[in-house]
PDB file of C-alpha atoms and ligand atoms in Angstrom:
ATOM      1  CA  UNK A   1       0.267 -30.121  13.540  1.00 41.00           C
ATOM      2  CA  UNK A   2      -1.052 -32.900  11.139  1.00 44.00           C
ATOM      3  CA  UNK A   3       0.600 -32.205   7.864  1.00 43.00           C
ATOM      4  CA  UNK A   4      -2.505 -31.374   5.791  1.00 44.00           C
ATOM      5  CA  UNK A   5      -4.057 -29.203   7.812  1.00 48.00           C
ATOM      6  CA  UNK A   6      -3.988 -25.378   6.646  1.00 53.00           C
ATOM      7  CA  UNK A   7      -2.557 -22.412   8.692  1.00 45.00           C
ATOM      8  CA  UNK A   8      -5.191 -19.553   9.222  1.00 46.00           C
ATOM      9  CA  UNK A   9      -5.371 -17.509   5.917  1.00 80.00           C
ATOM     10  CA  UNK A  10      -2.179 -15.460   5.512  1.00 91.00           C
ATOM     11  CA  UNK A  11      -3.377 -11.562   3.913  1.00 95.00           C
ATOM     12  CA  UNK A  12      -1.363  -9.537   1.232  1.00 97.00           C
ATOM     13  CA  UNK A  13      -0.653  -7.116   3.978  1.00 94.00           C
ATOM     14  CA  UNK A  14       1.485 -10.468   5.629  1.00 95.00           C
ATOM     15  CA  UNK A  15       3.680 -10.555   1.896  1.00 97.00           C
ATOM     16  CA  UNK A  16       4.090  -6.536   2.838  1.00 95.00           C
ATOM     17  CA  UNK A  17       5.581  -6.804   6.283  1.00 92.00           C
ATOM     18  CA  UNK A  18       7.688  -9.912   5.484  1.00 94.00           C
ATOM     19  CA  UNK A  19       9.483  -8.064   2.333  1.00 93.00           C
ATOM     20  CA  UNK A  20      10.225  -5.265   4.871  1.00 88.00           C
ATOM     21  CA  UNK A  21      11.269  -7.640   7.638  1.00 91.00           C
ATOM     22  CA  UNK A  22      10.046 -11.365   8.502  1.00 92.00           C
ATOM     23  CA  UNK A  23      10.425 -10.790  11.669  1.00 92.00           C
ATOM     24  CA  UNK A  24       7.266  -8.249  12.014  1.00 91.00           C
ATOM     25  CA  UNK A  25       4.943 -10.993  10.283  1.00 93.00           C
ATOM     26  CA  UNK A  26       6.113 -12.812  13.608  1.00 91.00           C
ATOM     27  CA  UNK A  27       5.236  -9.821  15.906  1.00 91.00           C
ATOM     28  CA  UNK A  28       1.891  -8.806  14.216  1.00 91.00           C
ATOM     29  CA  UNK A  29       0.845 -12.291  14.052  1.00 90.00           C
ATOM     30  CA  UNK A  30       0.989 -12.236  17.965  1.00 88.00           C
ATOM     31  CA  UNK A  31      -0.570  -9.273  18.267  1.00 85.00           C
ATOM     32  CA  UNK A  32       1.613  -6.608  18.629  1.00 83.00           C
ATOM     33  CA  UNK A  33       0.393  -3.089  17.075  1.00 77.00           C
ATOM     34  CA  UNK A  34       2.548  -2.018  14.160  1.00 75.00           C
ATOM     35  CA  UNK A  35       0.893   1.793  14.067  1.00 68.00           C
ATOM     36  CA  UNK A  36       0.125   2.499  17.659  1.00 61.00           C
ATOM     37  CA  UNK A  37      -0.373   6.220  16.914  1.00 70.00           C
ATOM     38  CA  UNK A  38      -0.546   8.545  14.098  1.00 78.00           C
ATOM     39  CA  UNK A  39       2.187  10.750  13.642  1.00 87.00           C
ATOM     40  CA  UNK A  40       2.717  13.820  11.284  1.00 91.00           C
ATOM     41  CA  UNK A  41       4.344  10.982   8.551  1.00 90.00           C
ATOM     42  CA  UNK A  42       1.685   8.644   8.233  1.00 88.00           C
ATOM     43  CA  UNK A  43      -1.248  11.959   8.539  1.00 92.00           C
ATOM     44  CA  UNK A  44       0.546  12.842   5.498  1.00 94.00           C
ATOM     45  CA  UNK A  45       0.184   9.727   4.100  1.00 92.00           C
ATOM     46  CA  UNK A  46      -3.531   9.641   4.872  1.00 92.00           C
ATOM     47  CA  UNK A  47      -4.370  12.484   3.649  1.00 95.00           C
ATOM     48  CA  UNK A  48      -2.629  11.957   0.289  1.00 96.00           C
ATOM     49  CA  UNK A  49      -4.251   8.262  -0.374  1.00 94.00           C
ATOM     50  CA  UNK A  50      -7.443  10.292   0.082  1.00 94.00           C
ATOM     51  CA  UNK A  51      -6.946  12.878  -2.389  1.00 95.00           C
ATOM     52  CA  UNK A  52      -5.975  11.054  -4.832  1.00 95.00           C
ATOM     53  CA  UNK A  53      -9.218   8.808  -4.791  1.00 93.00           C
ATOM     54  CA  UNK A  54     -10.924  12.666  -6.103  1.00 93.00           C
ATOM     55  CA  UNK A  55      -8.111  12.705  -9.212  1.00 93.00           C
ATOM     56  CA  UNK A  56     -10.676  10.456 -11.712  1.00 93.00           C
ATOM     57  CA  UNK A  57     -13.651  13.321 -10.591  1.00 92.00           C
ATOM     58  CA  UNK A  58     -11.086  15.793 -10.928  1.00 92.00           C
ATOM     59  CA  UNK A  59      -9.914  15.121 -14.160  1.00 89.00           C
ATOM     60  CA  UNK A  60     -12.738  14.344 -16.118  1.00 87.00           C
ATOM     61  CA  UNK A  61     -14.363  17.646 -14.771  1.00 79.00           C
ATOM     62  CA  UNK A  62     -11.387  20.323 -15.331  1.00 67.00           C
ATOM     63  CA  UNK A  63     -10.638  22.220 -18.299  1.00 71.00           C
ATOM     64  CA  UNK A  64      -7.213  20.821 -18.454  1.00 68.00           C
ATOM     65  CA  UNK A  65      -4.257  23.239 -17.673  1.00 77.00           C
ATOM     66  CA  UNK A  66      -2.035  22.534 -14.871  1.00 78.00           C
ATOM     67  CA  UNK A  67      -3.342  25.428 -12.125  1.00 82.00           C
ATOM     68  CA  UNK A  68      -6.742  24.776 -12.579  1.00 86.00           C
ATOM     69  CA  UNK A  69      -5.741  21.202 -11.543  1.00 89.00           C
ATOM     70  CA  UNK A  70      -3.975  22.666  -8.597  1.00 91.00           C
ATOM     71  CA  UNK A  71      -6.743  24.715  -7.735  1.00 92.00           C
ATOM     72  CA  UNK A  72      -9.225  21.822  -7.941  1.00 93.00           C
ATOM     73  CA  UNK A  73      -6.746  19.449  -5.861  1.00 95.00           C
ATOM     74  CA  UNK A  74      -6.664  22.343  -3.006  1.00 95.00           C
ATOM     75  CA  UNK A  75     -10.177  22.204  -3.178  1.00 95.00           C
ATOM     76  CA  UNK A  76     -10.297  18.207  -2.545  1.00 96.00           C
ATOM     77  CA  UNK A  77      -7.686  18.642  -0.081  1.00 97.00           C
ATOM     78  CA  UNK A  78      -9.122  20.967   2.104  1.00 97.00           C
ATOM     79  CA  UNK A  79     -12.422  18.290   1.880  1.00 96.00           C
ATOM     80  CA  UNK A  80      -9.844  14.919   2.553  1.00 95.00           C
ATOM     81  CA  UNK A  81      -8.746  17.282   5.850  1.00 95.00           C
ATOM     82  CA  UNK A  82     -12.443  17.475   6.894  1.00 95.00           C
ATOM     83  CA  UNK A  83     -13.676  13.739   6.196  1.00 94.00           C
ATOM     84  CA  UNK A  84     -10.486  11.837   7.543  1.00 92.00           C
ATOM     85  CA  UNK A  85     -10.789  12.346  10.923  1.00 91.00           C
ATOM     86  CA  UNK A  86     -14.905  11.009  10.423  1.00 94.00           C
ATOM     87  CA  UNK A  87     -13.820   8.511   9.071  1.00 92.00           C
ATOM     88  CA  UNK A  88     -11.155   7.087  11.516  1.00 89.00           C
ATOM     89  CA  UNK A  89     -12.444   8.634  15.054  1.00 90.00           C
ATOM     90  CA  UNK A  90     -10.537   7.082  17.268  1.00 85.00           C
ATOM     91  CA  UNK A  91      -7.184   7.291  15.640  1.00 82.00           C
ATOM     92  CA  UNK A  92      -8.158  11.039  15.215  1.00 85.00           C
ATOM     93  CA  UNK A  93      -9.181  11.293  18.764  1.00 85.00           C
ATOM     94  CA  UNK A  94      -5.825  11.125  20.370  1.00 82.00           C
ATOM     95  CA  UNK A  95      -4.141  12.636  17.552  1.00 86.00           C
ATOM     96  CA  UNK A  96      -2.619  16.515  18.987  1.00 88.00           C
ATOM     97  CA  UNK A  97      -2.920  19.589  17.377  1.00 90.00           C
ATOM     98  CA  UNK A  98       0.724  19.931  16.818  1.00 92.00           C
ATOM     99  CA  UNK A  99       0.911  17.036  14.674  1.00 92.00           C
ATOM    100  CA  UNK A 100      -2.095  17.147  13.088  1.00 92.00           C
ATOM    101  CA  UNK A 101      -1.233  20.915  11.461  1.00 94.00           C
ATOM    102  CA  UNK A 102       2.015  18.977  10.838  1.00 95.00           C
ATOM    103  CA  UNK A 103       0.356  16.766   8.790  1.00 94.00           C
ATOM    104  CA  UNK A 104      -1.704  18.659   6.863  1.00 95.00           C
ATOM    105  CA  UNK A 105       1.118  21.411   5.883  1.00 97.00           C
ATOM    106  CA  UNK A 106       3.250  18.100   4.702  1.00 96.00           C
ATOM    107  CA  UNK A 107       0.572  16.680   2.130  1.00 96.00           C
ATOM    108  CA  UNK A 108      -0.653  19.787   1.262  1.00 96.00           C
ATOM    109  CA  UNK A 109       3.052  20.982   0.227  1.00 97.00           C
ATOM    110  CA  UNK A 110       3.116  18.115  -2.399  1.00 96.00           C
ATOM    111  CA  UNK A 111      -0.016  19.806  -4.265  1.00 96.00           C
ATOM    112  CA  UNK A 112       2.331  21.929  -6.906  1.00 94.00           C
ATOM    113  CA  UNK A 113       4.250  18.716  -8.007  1.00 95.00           C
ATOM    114  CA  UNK A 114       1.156  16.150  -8.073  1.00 95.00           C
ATOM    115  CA  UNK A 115      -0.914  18.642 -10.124  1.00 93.00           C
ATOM    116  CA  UNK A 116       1.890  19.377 -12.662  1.00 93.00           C
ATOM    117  CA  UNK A 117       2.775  15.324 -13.059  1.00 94.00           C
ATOM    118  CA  UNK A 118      -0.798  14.748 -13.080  1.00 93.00           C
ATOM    119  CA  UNK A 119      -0.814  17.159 -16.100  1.00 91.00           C
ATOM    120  CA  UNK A 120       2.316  16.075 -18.173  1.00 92.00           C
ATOM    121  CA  UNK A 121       0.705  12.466 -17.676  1.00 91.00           C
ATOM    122  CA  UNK A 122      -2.633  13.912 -19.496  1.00 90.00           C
ATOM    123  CA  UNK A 123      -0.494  15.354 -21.611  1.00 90.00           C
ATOM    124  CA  UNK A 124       1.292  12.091 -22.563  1.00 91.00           C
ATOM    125  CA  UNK A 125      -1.046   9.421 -22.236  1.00 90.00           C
ATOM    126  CA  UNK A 126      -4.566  11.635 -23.568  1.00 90.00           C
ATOM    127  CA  UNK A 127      -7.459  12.104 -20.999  1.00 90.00           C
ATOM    128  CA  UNK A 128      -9.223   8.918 -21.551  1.00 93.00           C
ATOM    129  CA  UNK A 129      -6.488   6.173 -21.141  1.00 94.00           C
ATOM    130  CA  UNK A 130      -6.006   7.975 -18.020  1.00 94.00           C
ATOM    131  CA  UNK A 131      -9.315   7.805 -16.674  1.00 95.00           C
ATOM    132  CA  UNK A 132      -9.401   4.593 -17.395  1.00 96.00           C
ATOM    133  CA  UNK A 133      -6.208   4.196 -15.466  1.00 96.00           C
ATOM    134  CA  UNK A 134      -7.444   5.828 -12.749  1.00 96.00           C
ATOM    135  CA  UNK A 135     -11.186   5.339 -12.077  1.00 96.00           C
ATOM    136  CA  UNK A 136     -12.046   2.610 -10.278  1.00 96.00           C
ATOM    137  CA  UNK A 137     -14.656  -0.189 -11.368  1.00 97.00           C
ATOM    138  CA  UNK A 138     -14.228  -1.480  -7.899  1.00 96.00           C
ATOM    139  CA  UNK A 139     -13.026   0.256  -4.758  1.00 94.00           C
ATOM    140  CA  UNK A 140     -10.892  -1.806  -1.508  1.00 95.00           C
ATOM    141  CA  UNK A 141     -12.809  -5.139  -3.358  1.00 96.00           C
ATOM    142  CA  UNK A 142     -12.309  -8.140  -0.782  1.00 95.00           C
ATOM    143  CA  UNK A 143     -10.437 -10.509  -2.944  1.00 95.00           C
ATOM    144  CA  UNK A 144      -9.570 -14.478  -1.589  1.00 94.00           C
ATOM    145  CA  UNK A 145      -8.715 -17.598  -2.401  1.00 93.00           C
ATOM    146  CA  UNK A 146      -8.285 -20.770  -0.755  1.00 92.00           C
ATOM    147  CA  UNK A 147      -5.936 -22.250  -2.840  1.00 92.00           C
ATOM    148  CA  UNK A 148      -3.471 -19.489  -2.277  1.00 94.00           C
ATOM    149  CA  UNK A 149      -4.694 -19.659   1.190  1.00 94.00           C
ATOM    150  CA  UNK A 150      -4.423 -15.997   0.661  1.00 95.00           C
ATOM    151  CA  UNK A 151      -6.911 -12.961   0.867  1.00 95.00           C
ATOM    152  CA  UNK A 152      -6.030  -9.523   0.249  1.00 95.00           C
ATOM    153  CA  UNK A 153      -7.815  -6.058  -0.818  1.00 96.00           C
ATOM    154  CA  UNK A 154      -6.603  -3.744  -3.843  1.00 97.00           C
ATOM    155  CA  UNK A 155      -7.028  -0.162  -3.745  1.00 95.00           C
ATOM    156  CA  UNK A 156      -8.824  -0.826  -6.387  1.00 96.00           C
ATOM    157  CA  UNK A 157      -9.783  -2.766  -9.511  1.00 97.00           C
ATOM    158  CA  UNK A 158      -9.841  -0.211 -13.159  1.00 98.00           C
ATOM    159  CA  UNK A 159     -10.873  -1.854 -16.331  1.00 97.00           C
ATOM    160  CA  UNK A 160      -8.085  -0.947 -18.574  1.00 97.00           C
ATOM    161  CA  UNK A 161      -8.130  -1.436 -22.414  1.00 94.00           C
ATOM    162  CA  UNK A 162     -10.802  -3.813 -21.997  1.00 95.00           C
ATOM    163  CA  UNK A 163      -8.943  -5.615 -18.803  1.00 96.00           C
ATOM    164  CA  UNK A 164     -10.228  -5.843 -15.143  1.00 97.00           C
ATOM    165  CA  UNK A 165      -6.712  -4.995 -13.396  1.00 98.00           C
ATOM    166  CA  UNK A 166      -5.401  -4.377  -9.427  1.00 98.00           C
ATOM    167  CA  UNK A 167      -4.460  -0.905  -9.135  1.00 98.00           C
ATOM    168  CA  UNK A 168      -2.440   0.238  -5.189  1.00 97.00           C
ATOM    169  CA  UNK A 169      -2.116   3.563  -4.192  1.00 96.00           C
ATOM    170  CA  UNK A 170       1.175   4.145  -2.705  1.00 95.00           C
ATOM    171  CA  UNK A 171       1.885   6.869  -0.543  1.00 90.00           C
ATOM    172  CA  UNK A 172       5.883   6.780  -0.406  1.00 87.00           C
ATOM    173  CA  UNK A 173       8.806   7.990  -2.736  1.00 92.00           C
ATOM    174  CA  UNK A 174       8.397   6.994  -6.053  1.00 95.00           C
ATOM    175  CA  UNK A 175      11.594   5.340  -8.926  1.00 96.00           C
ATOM    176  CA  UNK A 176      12.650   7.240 -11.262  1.00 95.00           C
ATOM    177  CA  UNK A 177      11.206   4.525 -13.341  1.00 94.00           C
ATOM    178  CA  UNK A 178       8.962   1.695 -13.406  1.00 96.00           C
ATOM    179  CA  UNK A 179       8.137   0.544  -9.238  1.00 97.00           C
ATOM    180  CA  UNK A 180       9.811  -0.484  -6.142  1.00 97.00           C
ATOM    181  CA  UNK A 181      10.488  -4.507  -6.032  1.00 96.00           C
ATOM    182  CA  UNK A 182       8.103  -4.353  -2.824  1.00 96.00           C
ATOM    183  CA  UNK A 183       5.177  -2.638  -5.067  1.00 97.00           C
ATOM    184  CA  UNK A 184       5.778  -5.467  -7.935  1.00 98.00           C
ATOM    185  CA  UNK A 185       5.102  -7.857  -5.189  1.00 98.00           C
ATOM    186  CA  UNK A 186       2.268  -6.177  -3.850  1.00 98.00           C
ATOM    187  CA  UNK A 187       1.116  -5.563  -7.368  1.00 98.00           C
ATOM    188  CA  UNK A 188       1.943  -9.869  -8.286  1.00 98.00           C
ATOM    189  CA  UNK A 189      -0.428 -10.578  -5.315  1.00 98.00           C
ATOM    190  CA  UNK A 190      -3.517  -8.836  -5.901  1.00 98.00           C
ATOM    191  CA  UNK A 191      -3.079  -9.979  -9.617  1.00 98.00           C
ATOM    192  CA  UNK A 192      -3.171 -14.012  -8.805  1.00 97.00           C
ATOM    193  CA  UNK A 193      -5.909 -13.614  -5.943  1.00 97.00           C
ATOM    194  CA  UNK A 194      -8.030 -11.245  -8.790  1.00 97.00           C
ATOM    195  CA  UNK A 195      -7.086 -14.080 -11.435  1.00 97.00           C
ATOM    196  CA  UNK A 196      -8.213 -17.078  -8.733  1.00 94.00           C
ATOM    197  CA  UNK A 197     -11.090 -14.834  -8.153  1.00 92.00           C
ATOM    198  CA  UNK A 198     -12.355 -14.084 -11.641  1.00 89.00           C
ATOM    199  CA  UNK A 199     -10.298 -16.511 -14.045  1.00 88.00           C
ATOM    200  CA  UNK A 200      -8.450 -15.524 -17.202  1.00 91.00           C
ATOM    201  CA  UNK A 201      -4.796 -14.278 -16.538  1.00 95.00           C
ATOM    202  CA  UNK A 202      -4.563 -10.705 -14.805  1.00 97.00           C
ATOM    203  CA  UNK A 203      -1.191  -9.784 -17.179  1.00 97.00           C
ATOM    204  CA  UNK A 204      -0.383  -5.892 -15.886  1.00 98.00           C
ATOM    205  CA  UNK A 205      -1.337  -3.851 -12.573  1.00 98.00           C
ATOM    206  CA  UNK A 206      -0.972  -0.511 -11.940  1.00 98.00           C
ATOM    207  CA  UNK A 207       0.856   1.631  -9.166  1.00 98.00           C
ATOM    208  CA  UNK A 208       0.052   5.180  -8.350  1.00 97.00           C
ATOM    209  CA  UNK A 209       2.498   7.097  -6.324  1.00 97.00           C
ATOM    210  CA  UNK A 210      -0.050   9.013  -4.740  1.00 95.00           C
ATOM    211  CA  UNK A 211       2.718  12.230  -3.223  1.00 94.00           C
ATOM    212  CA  UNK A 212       3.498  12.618  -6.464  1.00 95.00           C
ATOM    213  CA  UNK A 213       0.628  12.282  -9.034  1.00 94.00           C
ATOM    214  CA  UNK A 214       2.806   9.445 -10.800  1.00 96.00           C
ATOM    215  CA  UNK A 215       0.790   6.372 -12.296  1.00 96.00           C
ATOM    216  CA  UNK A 216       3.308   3.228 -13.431  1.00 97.00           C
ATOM    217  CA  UNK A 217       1.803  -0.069 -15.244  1.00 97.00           C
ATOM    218  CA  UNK A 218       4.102  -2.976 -14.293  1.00 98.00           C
ATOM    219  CA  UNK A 219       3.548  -6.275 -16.484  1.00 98.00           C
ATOM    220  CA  UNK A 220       3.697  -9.063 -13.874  1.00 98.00           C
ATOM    221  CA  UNK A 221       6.110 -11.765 -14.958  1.00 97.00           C
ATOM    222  CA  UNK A 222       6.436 -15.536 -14.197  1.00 97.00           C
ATOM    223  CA  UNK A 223       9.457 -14.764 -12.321  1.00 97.00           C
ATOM    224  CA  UNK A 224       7.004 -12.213  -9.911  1.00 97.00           C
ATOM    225  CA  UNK A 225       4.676 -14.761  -9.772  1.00 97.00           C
ATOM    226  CA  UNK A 226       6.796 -17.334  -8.172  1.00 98.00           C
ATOM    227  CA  UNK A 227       8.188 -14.910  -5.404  1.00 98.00           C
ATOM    228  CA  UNK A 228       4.575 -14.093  -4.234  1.00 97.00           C
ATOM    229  CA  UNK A 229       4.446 -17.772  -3.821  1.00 97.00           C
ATOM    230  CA  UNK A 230       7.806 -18.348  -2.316  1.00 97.00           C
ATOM    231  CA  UNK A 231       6.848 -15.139   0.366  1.00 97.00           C
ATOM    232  CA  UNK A 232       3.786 -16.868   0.889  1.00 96.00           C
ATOM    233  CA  UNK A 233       5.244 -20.236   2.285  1.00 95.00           C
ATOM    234  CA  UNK A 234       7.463 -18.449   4.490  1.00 95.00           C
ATOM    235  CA  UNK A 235       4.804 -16.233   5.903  1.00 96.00           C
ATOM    236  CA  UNK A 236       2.568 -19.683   6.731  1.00 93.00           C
ATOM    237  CA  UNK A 237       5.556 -21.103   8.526  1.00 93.00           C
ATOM    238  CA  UNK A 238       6.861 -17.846  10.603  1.00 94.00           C
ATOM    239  CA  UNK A 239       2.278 -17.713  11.387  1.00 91.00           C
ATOM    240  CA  UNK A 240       2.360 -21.195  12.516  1.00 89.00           C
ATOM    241  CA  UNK A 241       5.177 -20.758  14.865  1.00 88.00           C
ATOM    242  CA  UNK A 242       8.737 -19.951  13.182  1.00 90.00           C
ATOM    243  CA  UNK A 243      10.932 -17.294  14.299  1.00 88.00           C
ATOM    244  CA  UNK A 244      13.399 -16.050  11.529  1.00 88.00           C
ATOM    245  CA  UNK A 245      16.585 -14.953  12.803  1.00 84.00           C
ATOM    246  CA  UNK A 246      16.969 -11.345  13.968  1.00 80.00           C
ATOM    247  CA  UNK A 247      19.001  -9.435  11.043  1.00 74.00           C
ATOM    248  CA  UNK A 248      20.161  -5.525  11.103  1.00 69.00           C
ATOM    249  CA  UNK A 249      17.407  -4.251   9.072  1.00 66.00           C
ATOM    250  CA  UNK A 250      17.655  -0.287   7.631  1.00 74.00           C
ATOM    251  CA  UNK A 251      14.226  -0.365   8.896  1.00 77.00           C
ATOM    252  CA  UNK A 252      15.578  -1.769  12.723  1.00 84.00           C
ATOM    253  CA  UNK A 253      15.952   2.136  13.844  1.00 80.00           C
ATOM    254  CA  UNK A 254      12.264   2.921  13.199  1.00 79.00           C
ATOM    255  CA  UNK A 255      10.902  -0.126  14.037  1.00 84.00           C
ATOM    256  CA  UNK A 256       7.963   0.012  16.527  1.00 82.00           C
ATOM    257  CA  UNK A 257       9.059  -4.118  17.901  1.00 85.00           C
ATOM    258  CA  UNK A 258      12.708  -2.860  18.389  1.00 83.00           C
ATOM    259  CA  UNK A 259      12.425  -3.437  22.475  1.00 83.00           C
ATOM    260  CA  UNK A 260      10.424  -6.849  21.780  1.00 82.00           C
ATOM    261  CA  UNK A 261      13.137  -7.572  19.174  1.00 83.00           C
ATOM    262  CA  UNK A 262      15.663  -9.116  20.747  1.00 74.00           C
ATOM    263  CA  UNK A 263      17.500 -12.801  19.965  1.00 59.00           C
ATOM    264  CA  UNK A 264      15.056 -16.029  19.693  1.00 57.00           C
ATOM    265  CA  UNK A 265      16.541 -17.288  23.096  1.00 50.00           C
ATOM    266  CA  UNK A 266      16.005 -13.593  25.035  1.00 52.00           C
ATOM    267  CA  UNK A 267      12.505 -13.317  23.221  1.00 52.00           C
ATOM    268  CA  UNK A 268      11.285 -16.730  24.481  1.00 51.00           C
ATOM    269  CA  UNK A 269      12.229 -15.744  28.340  1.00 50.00           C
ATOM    270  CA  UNK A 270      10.002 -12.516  27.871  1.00 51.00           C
ATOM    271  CA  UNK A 271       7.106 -15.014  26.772  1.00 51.00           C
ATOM    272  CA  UNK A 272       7.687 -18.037  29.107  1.00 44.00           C
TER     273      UNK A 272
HETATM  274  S1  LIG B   1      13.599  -4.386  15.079  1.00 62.53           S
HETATM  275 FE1  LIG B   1      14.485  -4.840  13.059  1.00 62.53          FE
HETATM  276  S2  LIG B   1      14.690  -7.105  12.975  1.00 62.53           S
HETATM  277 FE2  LIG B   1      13.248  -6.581  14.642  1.00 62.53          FE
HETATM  278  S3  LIG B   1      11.220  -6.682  13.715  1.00 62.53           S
HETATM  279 FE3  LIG B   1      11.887  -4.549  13.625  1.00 62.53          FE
HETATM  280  S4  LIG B   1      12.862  -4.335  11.614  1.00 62.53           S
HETATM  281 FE4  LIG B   1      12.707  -6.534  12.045  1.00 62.53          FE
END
């Protein structure tokens, strides 16, 4: 390959599966599937992200206490069930009952505990710094940039105190403070695409852990900044052709490559 030419745009999604394990850059960027079903686990997920894009409606409308926020989140719930499977039909149409009433009982058990954090947040921060938190100016935006040679797509974009910021929704566990080091990546991302995008420096982003009603600001530093970057080098050299080295990952055990992932010398038999 010439030396100036450009690899094919890495995503932020790329900067995702690298901090869980370089390898799967290297296996999605051949095409192998990384979800090839939907189990009861990521339903859950689903369904969560999805209620939680109704908390801004929710929270302006209520009379705030925290069971008439429960009551209203049933309410959205009961509408995510009904609209997620129009809006992905062919995940949905292979999906059994089993796991699908799996699913549903799994998100809809975290209701009690996102309603109450919900309200001690209101509680703490007032009603309108939250909705401003919360309500997006901008929903999935498309953000790129070719300098970065990097392209990626926030939950959303809130204006907050006066600032056009990334927000993610993040369907996981949650810190007992601040966010995950993966999320301040995620978050550091978004932030310099949005910033090559629109100019002026993008200085905070925020991450709301959707299973539990928990919204976290995280200021992204210099030192953030250069570990996007870092990520992002690797990630054009494992796309252009480099297999890392196979490590024991905690993730190895749930990993849907484990019977591609083998060592580099085994792997290259299965392709040639
Ligand atoms: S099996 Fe383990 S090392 Fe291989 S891609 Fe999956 S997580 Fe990475």
């Amino acid at each position: 390959m010439p030396a100036n030419s450009r690899n094919p745009e890495i995503s932020v999604s790329d900067l995702l599966l690298y901090i869980n394990c370089p390898r799967r850059v290297y296996f999605v960027s051949r095409g192998f599937e990384l979800f090839p079903e939907i189990n009861a686990s990521r339903l859950e997920r689903m369904l969560l992200k999805e209620l939680s894009l109704t908390f801004p409606d929710i929270v302006r409308e209520c009379s705030l206490n925290a069971d008439n926020l429960c009551k209203e989140l049933e309410t959205a719930f009961l509408h995510a069930c009904e609209d997620l499977p129009l809006m992905f039909p062919a995940e949905f149409a292979c999906i059994e009952k089993e796991v699908l009433e799996e699913g549903k009982a799994r998100a809809r058990a975290k209701i009690p505990e996102i309603a109450a954090n919900l309200f001690r947040g209101l509680e703490e921060y007032g009603k309108d710094p939250m909705l401003e938190a919360l309500t997006p100016v901008k929903t999935e935006p498309f953000l790129s940039s070719e300098k970065l040679n990097l392209k990626g797509v926030p939950s959303k974009l809130v204006c907050f105190e006066g600032m056009t910021v990334p927000s993610i929704m993040k369907p996981g566990n949650c810190p007992i403070q601040g966010v995950w080091a993966s999320d301040r990546m995620h978050a550091a991302s978004l932030a310099l695409l949005l910033e090559a995008e629109a100019g002026g420096e993008v200085p905070f982003a925020f991450v709301e852990y959707v299973s539990f009603g928990l919204l976290r600001k995280v200021t992204i530093r210099s030192s953030d900044r250069r570990e996007v970057l870092k990520i992002c080098r690797r990630v054009e050299k494992i796309k252009a052709g480099f297999m890392p080295e196979k490590k024991e990952e905690k993730f190895c055990s749930d990993c849907t490559f484990s019977e591609h992932c083998v060592s580099n010398s085994s792997l290259m038999s299965k392709f040639f």
